[in-house]
GROMACS .gro file of N, CA and C in nm:
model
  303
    1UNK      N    1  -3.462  -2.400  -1.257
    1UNK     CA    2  -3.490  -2.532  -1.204
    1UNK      C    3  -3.390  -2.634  -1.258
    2UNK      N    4  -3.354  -2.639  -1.371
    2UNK     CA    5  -3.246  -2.705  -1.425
    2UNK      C    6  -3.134  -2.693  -1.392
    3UNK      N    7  -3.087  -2.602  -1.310
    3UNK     CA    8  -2.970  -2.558  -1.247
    3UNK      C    9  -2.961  -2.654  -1.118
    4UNK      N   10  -3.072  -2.618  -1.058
    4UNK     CA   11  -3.058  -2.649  -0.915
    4UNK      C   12  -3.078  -2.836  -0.937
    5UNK      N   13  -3.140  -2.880  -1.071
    5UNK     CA   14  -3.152  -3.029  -1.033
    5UNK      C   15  -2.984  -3.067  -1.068
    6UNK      N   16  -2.909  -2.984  -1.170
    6UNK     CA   17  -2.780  -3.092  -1.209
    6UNK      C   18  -2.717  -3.019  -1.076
    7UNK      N   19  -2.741  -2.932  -1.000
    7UNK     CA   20  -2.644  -2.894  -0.841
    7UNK      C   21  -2.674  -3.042  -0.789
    8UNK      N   22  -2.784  -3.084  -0.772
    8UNK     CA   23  -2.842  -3.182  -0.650
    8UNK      C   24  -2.784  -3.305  -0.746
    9UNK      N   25  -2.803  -3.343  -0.887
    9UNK     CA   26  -2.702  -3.418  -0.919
    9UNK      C   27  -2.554  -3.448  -0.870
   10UNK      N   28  -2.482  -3.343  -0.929
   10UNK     CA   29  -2.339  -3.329  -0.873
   10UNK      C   30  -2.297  -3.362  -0.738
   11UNK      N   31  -2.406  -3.330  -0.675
   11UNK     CA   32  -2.365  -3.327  -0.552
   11UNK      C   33  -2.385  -3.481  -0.464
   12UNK      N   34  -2.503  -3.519  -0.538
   12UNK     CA   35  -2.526  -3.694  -0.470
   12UNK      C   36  -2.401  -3.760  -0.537
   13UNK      N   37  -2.392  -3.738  -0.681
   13UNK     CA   38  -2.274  -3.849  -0.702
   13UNK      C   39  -2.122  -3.803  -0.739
   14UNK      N   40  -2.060  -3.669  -0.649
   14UNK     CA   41  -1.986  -3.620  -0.657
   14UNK      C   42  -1.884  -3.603  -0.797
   15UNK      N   43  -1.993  -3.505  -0.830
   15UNK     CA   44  -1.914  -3.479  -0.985
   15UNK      C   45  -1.881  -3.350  -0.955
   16UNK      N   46  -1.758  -3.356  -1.011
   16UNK     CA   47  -1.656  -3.203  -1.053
   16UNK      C   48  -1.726  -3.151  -1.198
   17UNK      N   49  -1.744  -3.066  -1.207
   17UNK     CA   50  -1.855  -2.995  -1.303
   17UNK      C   51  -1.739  -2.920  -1.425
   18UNK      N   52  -1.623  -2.998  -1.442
   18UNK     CA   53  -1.502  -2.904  -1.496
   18UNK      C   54  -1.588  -2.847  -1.579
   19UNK      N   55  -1.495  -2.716  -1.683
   19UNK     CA   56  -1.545  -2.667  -1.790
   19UNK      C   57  -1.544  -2.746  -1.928
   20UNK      N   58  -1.543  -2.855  -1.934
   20UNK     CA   59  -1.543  -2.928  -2.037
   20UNK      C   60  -1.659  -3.007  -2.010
   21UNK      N   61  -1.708  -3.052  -1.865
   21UNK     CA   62  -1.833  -3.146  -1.854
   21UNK      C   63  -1.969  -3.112  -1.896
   22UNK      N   64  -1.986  -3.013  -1.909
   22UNK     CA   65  -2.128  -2.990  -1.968
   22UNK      C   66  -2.101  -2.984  -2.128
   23UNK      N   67  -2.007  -3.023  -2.206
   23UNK     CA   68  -2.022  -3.001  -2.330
   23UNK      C   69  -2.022  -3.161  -2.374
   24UNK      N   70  -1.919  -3.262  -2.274
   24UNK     CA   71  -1.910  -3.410  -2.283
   24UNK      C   72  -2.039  -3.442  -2.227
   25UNK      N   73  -2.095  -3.413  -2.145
   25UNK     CA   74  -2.245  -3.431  -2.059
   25UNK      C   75  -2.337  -3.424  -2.182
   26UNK      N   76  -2.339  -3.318  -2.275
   26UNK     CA   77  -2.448  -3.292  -2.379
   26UNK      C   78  -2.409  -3.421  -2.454
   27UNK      N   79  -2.335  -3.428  -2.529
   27UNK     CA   80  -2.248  -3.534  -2.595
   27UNK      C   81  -2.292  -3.664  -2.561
   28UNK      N   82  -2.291  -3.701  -2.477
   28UNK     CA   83  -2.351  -3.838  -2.377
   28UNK      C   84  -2.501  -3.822  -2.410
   29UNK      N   85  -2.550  -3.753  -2.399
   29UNK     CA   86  -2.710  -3.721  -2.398
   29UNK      C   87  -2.786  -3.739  -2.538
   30UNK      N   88  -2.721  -3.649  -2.651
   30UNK     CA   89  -2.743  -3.666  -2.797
   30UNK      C   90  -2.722  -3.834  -2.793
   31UNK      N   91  -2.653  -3.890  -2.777
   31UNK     CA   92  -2.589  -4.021  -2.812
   31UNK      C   93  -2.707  -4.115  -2.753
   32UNK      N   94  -2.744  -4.095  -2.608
   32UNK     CA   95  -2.855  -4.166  -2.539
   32UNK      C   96  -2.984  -4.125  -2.604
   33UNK      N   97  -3.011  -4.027  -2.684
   33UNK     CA   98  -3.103  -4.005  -2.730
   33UNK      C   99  -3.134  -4.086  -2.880
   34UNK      N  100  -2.983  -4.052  -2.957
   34UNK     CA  101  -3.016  -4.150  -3.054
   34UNK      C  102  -3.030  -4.258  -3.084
   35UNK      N  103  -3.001  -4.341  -2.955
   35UNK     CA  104  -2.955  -4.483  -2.909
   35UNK      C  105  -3.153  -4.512  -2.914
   36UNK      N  106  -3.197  -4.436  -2.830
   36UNK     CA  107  -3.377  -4.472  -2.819
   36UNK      C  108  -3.406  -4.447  -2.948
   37UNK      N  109  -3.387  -4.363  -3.031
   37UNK     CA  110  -3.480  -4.338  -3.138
   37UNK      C  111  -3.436  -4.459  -3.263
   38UNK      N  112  -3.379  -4.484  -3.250
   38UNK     CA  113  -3.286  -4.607  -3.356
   38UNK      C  114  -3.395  -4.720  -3.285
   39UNK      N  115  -3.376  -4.757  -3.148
   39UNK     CA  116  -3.455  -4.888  -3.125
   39UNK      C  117  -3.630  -4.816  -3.182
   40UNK      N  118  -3.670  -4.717  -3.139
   40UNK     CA  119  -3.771  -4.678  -3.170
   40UNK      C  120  -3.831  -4.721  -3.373
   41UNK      N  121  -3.708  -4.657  -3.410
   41UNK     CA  122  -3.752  -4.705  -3.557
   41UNK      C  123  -3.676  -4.829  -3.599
   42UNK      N  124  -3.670  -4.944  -3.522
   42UNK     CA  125  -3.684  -5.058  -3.553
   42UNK      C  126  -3.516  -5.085  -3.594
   43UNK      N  127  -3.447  -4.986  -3.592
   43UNK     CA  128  -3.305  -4.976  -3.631
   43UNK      C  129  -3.192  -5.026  -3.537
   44UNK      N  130  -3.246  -5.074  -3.369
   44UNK     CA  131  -3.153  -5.098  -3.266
   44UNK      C  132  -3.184  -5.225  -3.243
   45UNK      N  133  -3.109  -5.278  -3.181
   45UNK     CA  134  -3.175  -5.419  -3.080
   45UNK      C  135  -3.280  -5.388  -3.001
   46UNK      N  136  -3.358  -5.445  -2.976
   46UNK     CA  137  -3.503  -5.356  -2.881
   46UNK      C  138  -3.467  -5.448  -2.714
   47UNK      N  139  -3.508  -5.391  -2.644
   47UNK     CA  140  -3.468  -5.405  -2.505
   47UNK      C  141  -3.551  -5.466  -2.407
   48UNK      N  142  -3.664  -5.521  -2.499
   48UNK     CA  143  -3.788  -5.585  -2.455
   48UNK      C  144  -3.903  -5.504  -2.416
   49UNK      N  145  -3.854  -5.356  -2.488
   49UNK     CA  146  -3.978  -5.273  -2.390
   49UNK      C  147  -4.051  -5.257  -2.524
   50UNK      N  148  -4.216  -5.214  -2.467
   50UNK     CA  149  -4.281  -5.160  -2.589
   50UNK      C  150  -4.291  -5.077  -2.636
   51UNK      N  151  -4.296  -5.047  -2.770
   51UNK     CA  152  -4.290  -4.923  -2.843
   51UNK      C  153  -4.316  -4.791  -2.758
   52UNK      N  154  -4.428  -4.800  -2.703
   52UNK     CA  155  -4.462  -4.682  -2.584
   52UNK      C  156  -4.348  -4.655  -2.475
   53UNK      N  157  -4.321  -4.758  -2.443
   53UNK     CA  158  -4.253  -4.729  -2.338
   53UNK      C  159  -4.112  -4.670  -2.408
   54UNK      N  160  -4.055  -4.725  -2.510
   54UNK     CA  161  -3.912  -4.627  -2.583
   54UNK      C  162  -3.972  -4.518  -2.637
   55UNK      N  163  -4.108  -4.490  -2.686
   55UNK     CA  164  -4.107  -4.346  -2.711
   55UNK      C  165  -4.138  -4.239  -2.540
   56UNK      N  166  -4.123  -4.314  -2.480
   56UNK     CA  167  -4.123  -4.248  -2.369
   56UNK      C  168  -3.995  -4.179  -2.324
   57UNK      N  169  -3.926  -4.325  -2.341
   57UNK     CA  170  -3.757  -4.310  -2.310
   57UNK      C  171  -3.710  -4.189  -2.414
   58UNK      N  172  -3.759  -4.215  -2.537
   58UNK     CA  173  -3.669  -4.109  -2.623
   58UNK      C  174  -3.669  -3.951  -2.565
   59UNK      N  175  -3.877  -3.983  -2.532
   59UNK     CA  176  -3.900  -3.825  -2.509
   59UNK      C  177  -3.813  -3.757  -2.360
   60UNK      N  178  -3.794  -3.882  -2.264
   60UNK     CA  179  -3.702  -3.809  -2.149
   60UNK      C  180  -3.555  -3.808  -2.182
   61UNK      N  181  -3.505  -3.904  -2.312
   61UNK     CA  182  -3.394  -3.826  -2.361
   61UNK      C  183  -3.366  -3.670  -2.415
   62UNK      N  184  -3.475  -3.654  -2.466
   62UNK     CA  185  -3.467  -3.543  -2.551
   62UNK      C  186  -3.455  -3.424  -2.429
   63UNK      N  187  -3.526  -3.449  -2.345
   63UNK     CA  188  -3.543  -3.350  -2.232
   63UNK      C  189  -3.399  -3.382  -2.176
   64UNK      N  190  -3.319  -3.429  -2.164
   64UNK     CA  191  -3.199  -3.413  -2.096
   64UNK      C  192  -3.115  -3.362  -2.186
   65UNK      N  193  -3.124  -3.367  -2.319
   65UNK     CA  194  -3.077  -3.335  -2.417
   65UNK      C  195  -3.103  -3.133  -2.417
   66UNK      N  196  -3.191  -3.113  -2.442
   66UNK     CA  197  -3.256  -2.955  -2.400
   66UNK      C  198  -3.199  -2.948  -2.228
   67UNK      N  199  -3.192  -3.007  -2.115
   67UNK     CA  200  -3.176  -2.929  -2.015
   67UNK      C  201  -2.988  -2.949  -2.030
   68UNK      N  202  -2.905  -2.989  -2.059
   68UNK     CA  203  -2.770  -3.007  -2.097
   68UNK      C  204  -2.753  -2.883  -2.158
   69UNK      N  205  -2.788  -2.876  -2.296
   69UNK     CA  206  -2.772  -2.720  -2.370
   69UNK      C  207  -2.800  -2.608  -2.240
   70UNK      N  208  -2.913  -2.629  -2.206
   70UNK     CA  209  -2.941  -2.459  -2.099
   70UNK      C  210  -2.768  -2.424  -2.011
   71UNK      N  211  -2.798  -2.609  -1.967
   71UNK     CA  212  -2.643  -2.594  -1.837
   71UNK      C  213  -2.504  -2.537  -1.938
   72UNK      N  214  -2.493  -2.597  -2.073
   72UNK     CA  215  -2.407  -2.572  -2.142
   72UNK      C  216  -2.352  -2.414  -2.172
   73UNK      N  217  -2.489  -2.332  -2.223
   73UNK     CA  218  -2.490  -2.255  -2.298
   73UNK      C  219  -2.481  -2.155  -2.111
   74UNK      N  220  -2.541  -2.179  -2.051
   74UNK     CA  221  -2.524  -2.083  -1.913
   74UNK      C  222  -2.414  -2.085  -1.875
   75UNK      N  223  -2.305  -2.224  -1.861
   75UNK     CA  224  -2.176  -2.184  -1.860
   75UNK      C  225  -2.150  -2.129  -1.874
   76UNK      N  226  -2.109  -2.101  -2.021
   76UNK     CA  227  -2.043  -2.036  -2.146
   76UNK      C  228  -2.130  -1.893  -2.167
   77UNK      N  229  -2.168  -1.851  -2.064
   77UNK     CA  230  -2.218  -1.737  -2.079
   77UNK      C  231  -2.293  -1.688  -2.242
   78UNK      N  232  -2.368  -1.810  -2.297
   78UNK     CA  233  -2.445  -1.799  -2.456
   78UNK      C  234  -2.584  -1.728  -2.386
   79UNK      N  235  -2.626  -1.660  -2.458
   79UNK     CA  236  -2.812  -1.598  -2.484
   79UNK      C  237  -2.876  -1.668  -2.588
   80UNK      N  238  -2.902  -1.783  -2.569
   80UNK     CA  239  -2.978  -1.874  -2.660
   80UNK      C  240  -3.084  -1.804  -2.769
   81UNK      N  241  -3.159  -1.684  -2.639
   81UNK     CA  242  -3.300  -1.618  -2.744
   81UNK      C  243  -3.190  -1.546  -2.806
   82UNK      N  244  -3.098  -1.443  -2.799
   82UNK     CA  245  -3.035  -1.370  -2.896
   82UNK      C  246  -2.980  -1.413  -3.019
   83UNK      N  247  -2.935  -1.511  -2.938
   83UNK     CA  248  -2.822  -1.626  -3.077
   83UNK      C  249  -2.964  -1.747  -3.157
   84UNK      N  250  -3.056  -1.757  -3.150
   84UNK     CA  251  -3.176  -1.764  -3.175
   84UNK      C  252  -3.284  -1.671  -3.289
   85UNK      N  253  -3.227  -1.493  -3.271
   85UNK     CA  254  -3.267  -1.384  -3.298
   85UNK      C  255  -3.226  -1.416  -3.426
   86UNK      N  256  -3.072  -1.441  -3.397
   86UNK     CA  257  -2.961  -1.351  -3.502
   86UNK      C  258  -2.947  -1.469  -3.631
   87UNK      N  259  -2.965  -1.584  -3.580
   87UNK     CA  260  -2.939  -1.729  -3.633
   87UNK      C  261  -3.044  -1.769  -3.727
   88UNK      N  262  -3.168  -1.748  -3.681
   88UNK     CA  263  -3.240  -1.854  -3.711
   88UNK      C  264  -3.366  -1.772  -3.749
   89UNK      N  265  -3.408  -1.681  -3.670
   89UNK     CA  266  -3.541  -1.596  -3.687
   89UNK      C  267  -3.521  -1.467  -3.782
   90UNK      N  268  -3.415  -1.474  -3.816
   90UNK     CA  269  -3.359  -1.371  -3.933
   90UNK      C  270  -3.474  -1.422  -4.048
   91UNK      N  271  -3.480  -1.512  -4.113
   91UNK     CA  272  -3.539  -1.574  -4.205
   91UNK      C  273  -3.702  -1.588  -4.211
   92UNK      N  274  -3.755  -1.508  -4.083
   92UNK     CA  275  -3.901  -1.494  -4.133
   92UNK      C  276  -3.919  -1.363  -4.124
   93UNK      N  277  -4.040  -1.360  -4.196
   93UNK     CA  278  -4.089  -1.239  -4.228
   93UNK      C  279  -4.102  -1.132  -4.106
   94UNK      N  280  -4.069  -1.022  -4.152
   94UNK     CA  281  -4.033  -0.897  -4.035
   94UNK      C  282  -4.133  -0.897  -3.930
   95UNK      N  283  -4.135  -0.921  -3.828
   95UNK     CA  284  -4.217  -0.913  -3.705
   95UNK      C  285  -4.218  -1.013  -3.675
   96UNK      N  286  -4.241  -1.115  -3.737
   96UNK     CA  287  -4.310  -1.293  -3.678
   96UNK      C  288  -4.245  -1.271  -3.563
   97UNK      N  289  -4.113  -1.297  -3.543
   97UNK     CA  290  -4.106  -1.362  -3.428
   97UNK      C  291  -4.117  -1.274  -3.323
   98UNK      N  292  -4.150  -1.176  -3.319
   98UNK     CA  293  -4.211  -1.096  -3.173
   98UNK      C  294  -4.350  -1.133  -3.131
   99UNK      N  295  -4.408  -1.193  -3.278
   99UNK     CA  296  -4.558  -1.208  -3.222
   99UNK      C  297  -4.585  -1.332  -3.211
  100UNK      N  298  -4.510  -1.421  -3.242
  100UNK     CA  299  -4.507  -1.540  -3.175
  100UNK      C  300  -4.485  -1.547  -3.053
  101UNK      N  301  -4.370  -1.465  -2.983
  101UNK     CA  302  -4.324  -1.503  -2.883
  101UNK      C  303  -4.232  -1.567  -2.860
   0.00000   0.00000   0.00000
């Protein structure tokens, strides 16, 4: 589904998808994300909205932030759960993460 929304993106506002744009695209996104969470903790100029409404904003940053990586890492032909496996789930105890899920 994240595929097909940045297709229907690209395509309304005619973006060339080079191989460098989904890594500057993520880049833009982290940045818009930290931009909300700074006004959020009182650290930005605030924009007249209320607290609710920027933790709203942050939380649909964050989500563009996570759907950027998928587009990123699908580029670049990455396996997030593998590189996930090997990275990060090394460090708990033998099984957890199968039975987590």
């Amino acid at each position: 589904m994240v595929r097909a929304v940045s297709d229907v993106y690209a395509e309304r506002f005619s973006i060339d998808r080079s191989e460098d744009w989904y890594l500057l695209k993520l880049q833009e996104e982290v940045g818009e994300l930290t931009a909300e969470y700074l006004r959020l903790a009182g650290r930005a100029r605030p924009n007249g909205e209320a607290p609710g409404e920027v933790a709203i904003a942050m939380a649909d940053e964050a989500a563009d932030v996570l759907a950027m990586l998928l587009l990123f890492a699908g580029q670049n032909q990455i396996d997030l759960e593998a590189a996930l496996e090997r990275k990060w789930f090394r460090y708990l105890p033998q099984g957890t993460s199968e039975e987590l899920g």
